[in-house]
Amino acid sequence: MQIYFTFEPREDLRKPLVAEFPEVNFVFDVKLREEQLAKADIVFTYGEDLTAENIALANNLQWIFVASAGVEKIPAKAIAERGIFVSNVRGIHKKPMAESVLAHILALKRGLPFIYEQQKKGEWNKKTSLSELNGSTALVIGPGAIGAEIGRILQAFGVYTIGCNRSGQSVESMDETHMIADLHKHLPKADIVISMLPSTDETKYLLTYEHFESMKDTAIFMNFGRGNVVKETELVRALQNKLIGHAVLDVFEVEPLPNESELWKLDNVTISPHFSSHSSRYVERALEIFKPNLKKWVAGERNLENKIDLLRGY
Amino acid sequence: MQIYFTFEPREDLRKPLVAEFPEVNFVFDVKLREEQLAKADIVFTYGEDLTAENIALANNLQWIFVASAGVEKIPAKAIAERGIFVSNVRGIHKKPMAESVLAHILALKRGLPFIYEQQKKGEWNKKTSLSELNGSTALVIGPGAIGAEIGRILQAFGVYTIGCNRSGQSVESMDETHMIADLHKHLPKADIVISMLPSTDETKYLLTYEHFESMKDTAIFMNFGRGNVVKETELVRALQNKLIGHAVLDVFEVEPLPNESELWKLDNVTISPHFSSHSSRYVERALEIFKPNLKKWVAGERNLENKIDLLRGY
């Protein structure tokens, strides 16, 4: 059995993996090479290097392990036609991402951008208004594993949490949950609006200028899901017209965010280069999810965790 | 009965207060004037404007309400000799301060200073190492009301908390507690060291260069108590020699931090101008503490909350 890694984990992570599975032939590469993919039974990838063309060459391939939460870049149709099993690292991002979301909220409430600026100027200056997170209301659109972790921590800070999902069925760590169809009714209550939505046909351009009109003019809008949940032009217009207080964006319609984007010119936005899930402990975590599943696979079991439904896209 | 405010709360806060206590004569001033202090039965102050001289003029004064957690600037001896009751707003700072402490920790772990810098340059750049708070160990020196709130939230993030106080007796939200005398034994375990110590004879210069030698070279040291817990020269030397990873300082030996301080020149320090307790909701909160106590006072009761022991200084 050949497992092909299309990136190279650190040596201290590779060694124990190889030792744990002596029956498996591991190939680690710095990037995907087709001649190696052609021989692989299992591929371990970040999910951005597979194409319908190279899948066609991978005659032995039975399982694609995607070390990412989003799988929208894999050639789903070509993979589905071949009946290749796909699983991902669902849940791996929840801690680092929840920490990033909280970092940004608290930084804005407690004046960190101001503190850093004054320090750079060498000025002792208290003249800014600091506010507080406790007592606020947060609305999470699409609360899955990451949203639940964000909700859990927000609740610890004394924040009231509202979830909006497709069904309106209650989810973990949300004080109340409603249907996304009723979003406009609940946006006016929120001090913080966080989109965690994946990219699907249903979520594309789901948020419109009118949704920003429904928000408080002091609201913080955060997009940590996928960029195309809102047209960049509408988001820019909402920010230019100060419909909300601030936006914190980790994802964008086009990534990397183009130099000519109006977003770079606004001062009521924070631009994070789609890396809020990054962590020096990321690969370690991905392997923690991979290993027990590989053990099952080697034993002939096929009921692996985090199976991706290629038609739904998550 | 005359209550003298040596600052002027916002009108929306003054009006309901005056309405609630028709038997009391309120005087609100933008700063302390001795002719008004001379007539006051109760003074409501931030605690920085009282002197032994003006206390001597305040013949009617029976109660000083200090809208601050630290009372080291009041003339304790002169007040104690007169038998004037002093109380403060203990606990008022806990939420905003805990939020500031968490904001700084998370900002460092999740790369916010880097994000802000890249955005200013208009660059999409992911090349920095992001780490995580969960799974860390934090040591809080002097965990009182604020430290307990910090500990409670750190625990929600999955942080193991160690408290160090005079007695070593266990306190709220600390997984274990030890005596400050044994501090050097516990510092090597901590990823984050937070001093919340007040300024007293016992705490002055309690932390030395050797304590920083005991810390991890990646540790974040935070001083949100009082500046003279460590000599600035020793702290600067510890930072120059990179004994620790970063310091976040809200308090300093001399405040405002002098222009010539070496701290301004270091890049492994965050300088916050002693305002981590500030909040747009501060006076509202101080009045929430003051009102029930004033009700008791008017009824002749003297067992008020948050009594200050003038000899201990807190």
XYZ file of C-alpha atoms in Angstrom:
628
model
C 0.000 0.000 0.000
C 1.390 3.368 -1.075
C 0.481 6.632 0.680
C 1.468 9.777 -1.131
C 1.855 13.063 0.812
C 1.811 16.051 -1.571
C 3.682 18.099 1.040
C 6.408 17.275 3.513
C 5.553 17.144 7.221
C 8.332 17.966 9.704
C 10.706 15.122 10.454
C 9.537 14.791 14.081
C 6.035 14.105 12.724
C 7.023 11.904 9.756
C 9.217 9.503 11.717
C 6.649 8.218 14.229
C 4.054 7.911 11.452
C 6.334 5.735 9.326
C 7.295 3.678 12.388
C 3.653 3.129 13.335
C 2.710 1.670 9.934
C 5.520 -0.630 8.799
C 3.195 -2.298 6.264
C 2.694 0.969 4.411
C 5.016 2.604 1.896
C 5.056 6.364 2.543
C 6.162 8.866 -0.091
C 6.581 12.485 1.010
C 6.948 15.162 -1.640
C 7.305 18.930 -1.494
C 4.597 19.196 -4.162
C 2.394 16.876 -6.219
C 4.173 15.019 -9.009
C 1.996 13.039 -11.399
C 4.312 10.012 -11.637
C 3.992 9.544 -7.870
C 0.240 10.195 -7.784
C -0.168 7.485 -10.454
C 1.180 4.902 -7.979
C -0.667 6.009 -4.844
C -3.448 4.097 -3.091
C -4.049 6.959 -0.671
C -3.212 10.616 -1.156
C -2.743 13.075 1.730
C -3.168 16.612 0.361
C -4.183 20.147 1.290
C -6.754 19.708 -1.486
C -5.564 22.446 -3.852
C -3.339 20.352 -6.124
C -5.784 17.763 -7.482
C -7.336 18.213 -10.942
C -9.663 16.115 -13.091
C -6.605 15.466 -15.291
C -4.297 14.156 -12.612
C -7.110 12.132 -10.978
C -7.496 10.353 -14.335
C -3.870 9.197 -14.021
C -4.271 7.938 -10.443
C -5.405 4.451 -11.276
C -4.810 2.948 -7.826
C -6.310 5.811 -5.844
C -9.003 4.783 -3.354
C -8.880 7.410 -0.609
C -8.121 11.132 -0.655
C -7.407 12.604 2.769
C -7.794 16.398 2.563
C -5.957 18.259 5.331
C -8.371 21.201 5.028
C -11.911 21.920 6.166
C -13.013 23.260 2.780
C -12.896 20.858 -0.154
C -14.292 23.129 -2.867
C -11.047 23.015 -4.869
C -11.002 19.264 -5.430
C -12.409 18.015 -8.779
C -15.519 16.537 -7.126
C -17.153 15.185 -10.279
C -14.069 13.307 -11.491
C -13.530 11.889 -8.003
C -17.170 10.874 -7.533
C -17.260 9.135 -10.926
C -14.325 7.013 -9.841
C -15.947 6.206 -6.465
C -12.873 7.433 -4.580
C -13.485 7.932 -0.857
C -12.785 11.476 0.401
C -12.409 12.528 4.015
C -11.100 15.678 5.587
C -9.924 17.181 8.887
C -13.302 18.500 9.986
C -12.881 19.966 13.459
C -9.129 20.538 13.167
C -9.594 24.251 12.695
C -11.966 24.830 15.520
C -9.500 25.805 18.226
C -7.080 28.004 16.251
C -9.958 29.621 14.338
C -12.039 30.300 17.438
C -8.934 31.841 18.995
C -8.411 34.042 15.926
C -12.036 35.155 15.947
C -11.848 36.012 19.644
C -8.464 37.720 19.165
C -9.949 40.061 16.548
C -13.097 40.838 18.545
C -11.206 41.531 21.773
C -8.511 43.544 19.971
C -11.178 45.878 18.558
C -13.076 46.175 21.855
C -9.918 46.772 23.918
C -8.109 49.160 21.567
C -5.130 47.046 20.473
C -4.708 48.657 17.030
C -4.609 52.044 18.837
C -2.114 50.764 21.437
C 0.228 49.455 18.722
C 0.033 52.736 16.789
C 0.782 54.906 19.810
C 3.683 52.690 20.801
C 5.179 52.997 17.320
C 4.997 56.790 17.664
C 6.509 56.539 21.158
C 3.465 58.269 22.608
C 1.784 57.661 25.963
C -1.798 58.302 24.945
C -4.987 57.066 26.584
C -7.327 59.069 24.363
C -9.443 56.380 22.776
C -12.698 54.761 23.753
C -12.427 51.178 24.972
C -15.502 49.002 25.113
C -16.336 45.547 26.392
C -17.346 42.219 24.928
C -19.356 40.925 27.883
C -23.044 41.685 27.602
C -22.958 41.714 23.781
C -24.954 39.572 21.387
C -23.288 37.553 18.639
C -24.966 35.979 15.635
C -23.195 33.054 13.968
C -24.308 32.208 10.423
C -23.612 28.546 9.729
C -22.553 27.309 13.159
C -20.844 23.939 12.627
C -17.892 22.583 14.601
C -15.974 25.869 14.455
C -19.052 27.989 15.166
C -19.887 25.848 18.183
C -16.381 26.395 19.563
C -16.675 30.143 18.951
C -20.097 30.094 20.647
C -18.772 28.181 23.640
C -16.015 30.723 24.258
C -18.255 33.731 23.587
C -20.657 32.373 26.203
C -17.761 32.162 28.677
C -17.236 35.901 28.034
C -20.897 36.553 28.867
C -22.056 36.961 25.274
C -25.538 35.915 24.151
C -25.266 33.701 21.081
C -27.712 33.320 18.197
C -27.176 30.727 15.477
C -28.672 30.815 11.986
C -28.595 27.645 9.909
C -30.627 26.093 7.119
C -33.018 24.136 9.307
C -33.276 26.444 12.297
C -32.680 23.388 14.488
C -30.867 24.157 17.718
C -27.110 23.615 17.807
C -24.441 23.442 20.495
C -23.364 26.651 22.245
C -26.075 28.807 20.653
C -28.602 30.316 23.068
C -31.142 30.321 20.252
C -31.133 29.111 16.647
C -33.162 30.265 13.653
C -33.450 29.591 9.953
C -31.124 31.470 7.594
C -34.277 32.411 5.685
C -35.172 34.628 8.683
C -31.706 36.172 9.009
C -32.938 39.746 8.424
C -35.142 39.475 11.547
C -32.219 38.618 13.801
C -29.395 40.756 12.402
C -30.628 43.944 14.151
C -30.001 42.324 17.573
C -26.357 41.446 16.974
C -23.257 43.386 18.041
C -21.127 40.834 16.223
C -22.138 38.910 13.072
C -19.888 35.990 12.128
C -20.250 34.068 8.870
C -18.819 30.546 8.997
C -20.643 29.407 5.850
C -18.898 27.081 3.400
C -18.943 27.784 -0.312
C -21.893 26.039 -1.958
C -24.469 26.974 -4.567
C -26.842 27.866 -1.740
C -24.457 30.165 0.136
C -23.071 32.088 -2.844
C -23.993 35.780 -2.498
C -26.366 34.871 0.332
C -25.545 38.140 2.123
C -26.589 41.321 0.361
C -26.311 45.068 0.939
C -29.779 44.899 2.545
C -28.484 42.494 5.198
C -25.846 45.078 6.170
C -28.599 47.703 6.329
C -30.324 45.477 8.926
C -27.226 45.367 11.140
C -26.416 47.825 13.950
C -24.222 50.697 12.765
C -21.723 49.653 15.442
C -21.764 45.961 14.463
C -18.592 44.005 13.752
C -19.049 41.741 10.708
C -16.627 38.830 10.484
C -16.225 36.491 7.530
C -14.253 33.381 8.451
C -16.221 31.010 6.203
C -15.802 31.579 2.474
C -15.476 34.860 0.598
C -18.257 34.479 -1.944
C -21.003 34.588 0.703
C -21.115 38.314 -0.149
C -20.216 40.204 -3.335
C -17.132 42.256 -2.603
C -18.669 45.317 -4.258
C -21.680 45.174 -1.900
C -19.493 44.666 1.161
C -17.293 47.596 0.129
C -20.357 49.785 -0.363
C -21.721 48.794 3.066
C -18.374 49.701 4.670
C -17.986 52.947 2.721
C -21.480 53.972 3.813
C -20.634 52.957 7.387
C -23.675 50.704 7.670
C -21.616 48.777 10.251
C -18.717 49.639 12.537
C -16.022 47.295 11.295
C -15.440 44.161 9.239
C -12.836 41.489 9.927
C -12.271 39.383 6.827
C -10.205 36.238 6.594
C -11.733 35.155 3.268
C -12.435 37.004 0.020
C -14.228 36.521 -3.283
C -10.844 36.446 -5.026
C -7.781 35.252 -3.125
C -5.149 36.545 -2.766
C -7.101 39.784 -2.448
C -6.142 41.735 -5.609
C -4.049 44.897 -5.199
C -6.776 46.952 -6.827
C -9.474 45.852 -4.328
C -11.238 48.774 -2.663
C -11.024 46.856 0.625
C -7.328 47.805 0.975
C -8.355 51.477 1.040
C -10.874 51.287 3.883
C -9.994 51.945 7.509
C -12.997 50.115 9.004
C -11.831 46.707 7.861
C -9.213 44.199 9.007
C -7.736 42.087 6.210
C -6.422 38.707 7.315
C -4.845 36.667 4.474
C -7.015 33.534 4.854
C -4.820 31.980 7.499
C -6.905 32.139 10.667
C -6.793 28.333 10.815
C -3.008 28.231 10.537
C -1.112 26.906 13.465
C 2.349 25.642 14.186
C 0.446 22.585 15.463
C -1.658 22.075 12.312
C 0.039 19.069 10.696
C 0.395 17.389 14.091
C -3.387 17.709 14.453
C -4.120 16.505 10.910
C -2.025 13.399 11.577
C -3.905 12.827 14.842
C -7.076 12.583 12.745
C -5.442 10.594 9.927
C -3.756 7.876 11.995
C -6.776 6.142 13.578
C -8.510 6.216 10.193
C -5.479 4.749 8.463
C -5.459 2.020 11.111
C -9.059 1.205 10.178
C -8.249 1.312 6.451
C -5.305 -1.057 6.832
C -7.620 -3.413 8.759
C -10.031 -3.341 5.850
C -12.651 -1.111 7.474
C -14.195 1.587 5.325
C -16.393 3.472 7.841
C -13.920 6.338 8.201
C -14.560 9.634 9.994
C -15.265 12.948 8.275
C -16.491 11.483 5.015
C -17.115 14.147 2.401
C -20.367 14.054 0.460
C -19.020 15.106 -2.926
C -22.424 16.231 -4.193
C -23.147 18.495 -1.219
C -19.550 19.684 -1.154
C -18.901 19.278 2.596
C -26.039 65.268 53.535
C -23.639 66.482 50.863
C -21.967 64.173 48.351
C -19.122 65.665 46.399
C -18.092 64.148 43.055
C -14.608 65.357 42.050
C -15.453 64.562 38.424
C -18.588 64.892 36.338
C -20.433 61.719 35.286
C -22.432 61.848 32.036
C -25.876 63.405 32.349
C -27.679 60.105 31.640
C -25.924 58.663 34.711
C -26.203 61.760 36.980
C -29.936 62.282 36.541
C -31.190 58.886 37.772
C -28.736 59.038 40.689
C -30.011 62.436 41.840
C -33.609 61.283 41.380
C -33.028 58.132 43.430
C -31.700 60.020 46.489
C -33.854 63.132 46.974
C -32.605 63.521 50.569
C -29.019 63.965 49.391
C -27.411 67.124 48.037
C -25.151 66.170 45.118
C -22.340 68.424 43.925
C -20.600 67.434 40.668
C -17.357 69.162 39.775
C -14.953 68.776 36.887
C -12.080 68.677 39.399
C -11.606 68.876 43.146
C -12.080 72.330 44.659
C -11.188 72.693 48.322
C -14.159 74.940 49.213
C -16.498 72.165 48.073
C -14.516 69.378 49.733
C -14.721 71.321 53.013
C -18.533 70.923 52.976
C -18.751 67.292 51.866
C -19.949 64.366 54.026
C -19.064 61.885 51.317
C -16.565 62.286 48.494
C -16.671 60.278 45.263
C -13.234 60.422 43.646
C -10.851 58.547 41.354
C -8.470 58.727 44.348
C -5.700 60.820 42.793
C -6.804 64.267 43.977
C -6.828 63.840 47.764
C -3.867 65.082 49.847
C -3.115 65.218 53.570
C -3.619 68.995 53.263
C -7.048 68.954 51.682
C -8.203 66.104 53.961
C -7.386 68.414 56.895
C -9.896 70.928 55.504
C -12.659 68.337 55.019
C -14.180 68.622 58.489
C -17.459 66.858 57.665
C -15.946 64.031 55.665
C -16.964 60.533 56.823
C -16.747 58.366 53.710
C -14.418 58.393 50.725
C -15.641 56.322 47.777
C -12.697 55.660 45.468
C -13.746 54.775 41.913
C -10.499 52.864 41.379
C -9.143 49.456 42.388
C -5.778 50.853 43.541
C -5.849 53.303 46.459
C -2.093 53.881 46.830
C -2.394 57.578 45.941
C -4.736 58.527 48.779
C -3.109 60.011 51.907
C -3.801 56.888 53.997
C -2.259 58.096 57.254
C -4.162 61.383 57.333
C -7.401 59.563 56.489
C -6.856 56.782 59.055
C -6.107 59.311 61.810
C -9.449 60.962 61.161
C -11.250 57.594 61.170
C -12.761 58.274 57.730
C -14.287 55.191 56.092
C -12.818 54.333 52.686
C -14.310 51.955 50.147
C -13.541 51.330 46.517
C -14.856 49.663 43.391
C -13.137 46.324 43.909
C -14.266 44.009 41.147
C -15.266 46.778 38.733
C -12.161 46.234 36.645
C -12.408 42.526 36.413
C -14.319 42.203 33.180
C -12.630 44.914 31.091
C -9.195 43.976 32.436
C -9.648 40.265 31.863
C -10.778 41.109 28.330
C -7.665 43.248 27.791
C -5.383 40.524 29.109
C -7.012 37.929 26.829
C -6.950 40.366 23.888
C -3.170 40.774 24.220
C -2.477 37.059 24.669
C -4.652 36.025 21.716
C -3.322 38.846 19.523
C 0.242 37.586 20.047
C -0.674 33.921 19.546
C -2.752 34.601 16.434
C -0.477 37.123 14.709
C -2.571 40.316 14.918
C 0.382 42.746 14.993
C 1.666 41.017 11.816
C -1.780 41.154 10.165
C -2.098 44.891 10.867
C 1.403 45.575 9.505
C 0.862 43.642 6.280
C -2.489 45.336 5.724
C -0.866 48.758 6.119
C 1.652 47.790 3.447
C -1.171 46.449 1.241
C 0.465 43.031 1.207
C -1.208 39.629 1.193
C 1.331 37.719 3.245
C 0.845 34.546 5.272
C 4.503 34.144 6.182
C 4.422 34.192 9.943
C 4.087 31.492 12.545
C 0.755 31.410 14.355
C 0.447 29.515 17.610
C -2.383 28.572 19.944
C -3.452 29.422 23.461
C -5.226 26.141 24.251
C -3.018 23.643 26.007
C -0.802 26.369 27.554
C -0.079 26.974 31.211
C -0.598 30.390 32.815
C 0.753 31.550 36.163
C -1.077 34.409 37.866
C 0.854 36.230 40.601
C -1.596 37.793 43.037
C -4.895 36.333 41.830
C -7.643 38.448 43.410
C -10.975 39.348 41.827
C -9.390 40.272 38.485
C -7.025 37.292 38.488
C -9.931 34.949 39.176
C -11.810 36.357 36.183
C -8.711 35.977 33.998
C -8.303 32.409 35.295
C -11.933 31.573 34.607
C -11.665 32.664 30.972
C -8.231 31.075 30.467
C -9.704 27.791 31.686
C -12.499 28.134 29.111
C -9.722 28.346 26.477
C -8.244 25.104 27.789
C -5.379 26.729 29.710
C -4.012 25.226 32.931
C -3.886 27.906 35.617
C -1.457 28.259 38.521
C -1.928 30.945 41.161
C 0.787 32.315 43.447
C -0.269 34.307 46.483
C 1.125 35.096 49.948
C -0.524 32.185 51.755
C -0.535 29.579 49.018
C -4.192 28.928 49.871
C -6.277 27.852 46.911
C -8.271 30.491 45.084
C -11.057 30.531 42.519
C -10.288 29.546 38.925
C -6.731 28.408 39.655
C -6.025 24.723 39.051
C -3.329 24.899 41.714
C -2.094 27.611 44.077
C 1.303 28.092 45.718
C 3.091 30.589 47.931
C 4.809 33.538 46.275
C 7.890 32.511 48.265
C 8.068 29.452 45.971
C 7.535 31.401 42.740
C 10.881 30.372 41.207
C 9.795 26.709 41.367
C 6.671 27.317 39.299
C 7.819 29.932 36.756
C 9.539 27.334 34.508
C 6.160 25.662 33.845
C 4.382 28.765 32.585
C 3.834 29.880 28.995
C 2.201 33.047 30.306
C 3.095 34.842 33.564
C 0.664 37.534 34.687
C 1.368 39.859 37.620
C -1.764 41.328 39.173
C 0.015 42.418 42.379
C -0.938 45.719 44.016
C 1.755 48.160 45.142
C 2.701 47.495 48.756
C 5.954 47.361 50.716
C 5.921 43.590 50.250
C 5.450 43.606 46.478
C 7.958 46.351 45.610
C 10.716 44.859 43.415
C 9.432 41.379 44.220
C 10.344 40.190 40.702
C 14.026 40.186 39.843
C 16.212 39.377 36.840
C 16.593 35.855 38.272
C 12.835 35.306 38.069
C 12.987 36.062 34.349
C 15.863 33.595 34.040
C 13.512 30.948 35.487
C 10.858 31.601 32.832
C 10.633 29.806 29.460
C 12.409 31.710 26.696
C 9.087 31.769 24.837
C 7.074 33.017 27.849
C 4.801 36.038 27.672
C 5.169 38.201 30.806
C 2.256 40.515 31.520
C 2.171 43.221 34.164
C -1.368 44.460 34.790
C -0.898 45.036 38.537
C 1.494 47.821 39.487
C 4.742 48.835 37.811
C 7.106 48.695 40.769
C 6.788 44.914 41.155
C 9.924 44.861 38.987
C 12.745 47.399 38.501
C 12.469 48.731 34.963
C 16.222 48.302 34.426
C 15.993 44.579 35.278
C 12.959 44.056 33.069
C 14.699 45.848 30.180
C 17.797 43.697 30.646
C 15.660 40.521 30.682
C 13.979 41.609 27.425
C 17.236 42.718 25.758
C 18.762 39.350 26.617
C 15.608 37.610 25.321
C 15.136 35.631 28.523
C 11.442 35.604 27.588
C 9.509 35.900 24.345
C 7.468 39.030 24.926
C 6.220 41.368 27.655
C 2.868 43.133 27.702
C 2.967 46.023 30.155
C 0.028 48.120 31.246
C 1.841 49.557 34.297
C 5.312 51.024 34.789
C 7.637 52.143 37.561
C 7.183 55.744 36.406
C 3.969 56.761 34.647
C 3.565 58.139 32.070
C 6.472 56.034 30.805
C 9.290 58.596 30.232
C 10.396 59.267 26.635
C 13.908 58.157 27.492
C 12.804 54.713 28.751
C 14.622 51.862 27.024
C 11.275 50.021 26.857
C 10.203 52.205 23.908
C 13.162 50.863 21.919
C 12.426 47.150 22.307
C 10.409 45.133 19.819
C 9.519 42.283 22.183
C 7.302 44.447 24.374
C 3.784 45.873 24.115
C 3.319 49.192 25.912
C -0.245 49.886 27.037
C -0.666 53.278 28.737
C -2.163 52.011 32.024
C -5.701 51.950 30.720
C -6.560 48.268 30.482
C -9.372 48.852 32.998
C -10.850 51.703 30.991
C -14.287 51.216 29.575
C -17.032 53.348 28.147
C -19.149 51.603 30.826
C -16.818 52.397 33.753
C -18.719 55.145 35.558
C -21.994 53.291 35.047
C -20.400 50.324 36.829
C -18.913 52.445 39.644
C -22.368 53.889 40.285
C -23.863 50.382 40.328
C -21.495 49.627 43.231
C -21.972 53.021 44.921
C -25.778 53.160 44.937
C -26.635 50.167 47.170
C -23.930 51.292 49.595
C -25.245 54.834 49.642
C -28.696 53.406 50.379
C -27.233 51.621 53.401
C -25.350 54.745 54.493
C -28.478 56.915 54.298
C -30.268 54.268 56.423
C -27.538 54.594 59.042
C -25.799 51.301 58.254
C -22.024 51.312 58.175
C -21.224 47.749 57.015
C -20.444 48.836 53.472
C -18.875 46.680 50.783
C -15.256 46.888 49.612
C -13.901 48.496 52.777
C -10.253 49.501 52.416
C -7.859 48.562 55.183
C -5.745 51.722 55.158
C -2.796 50.051 56.878
C -2.597 47.164 54.394
C -3.301 49.487 51.505
C -5.968 47.372 49.755
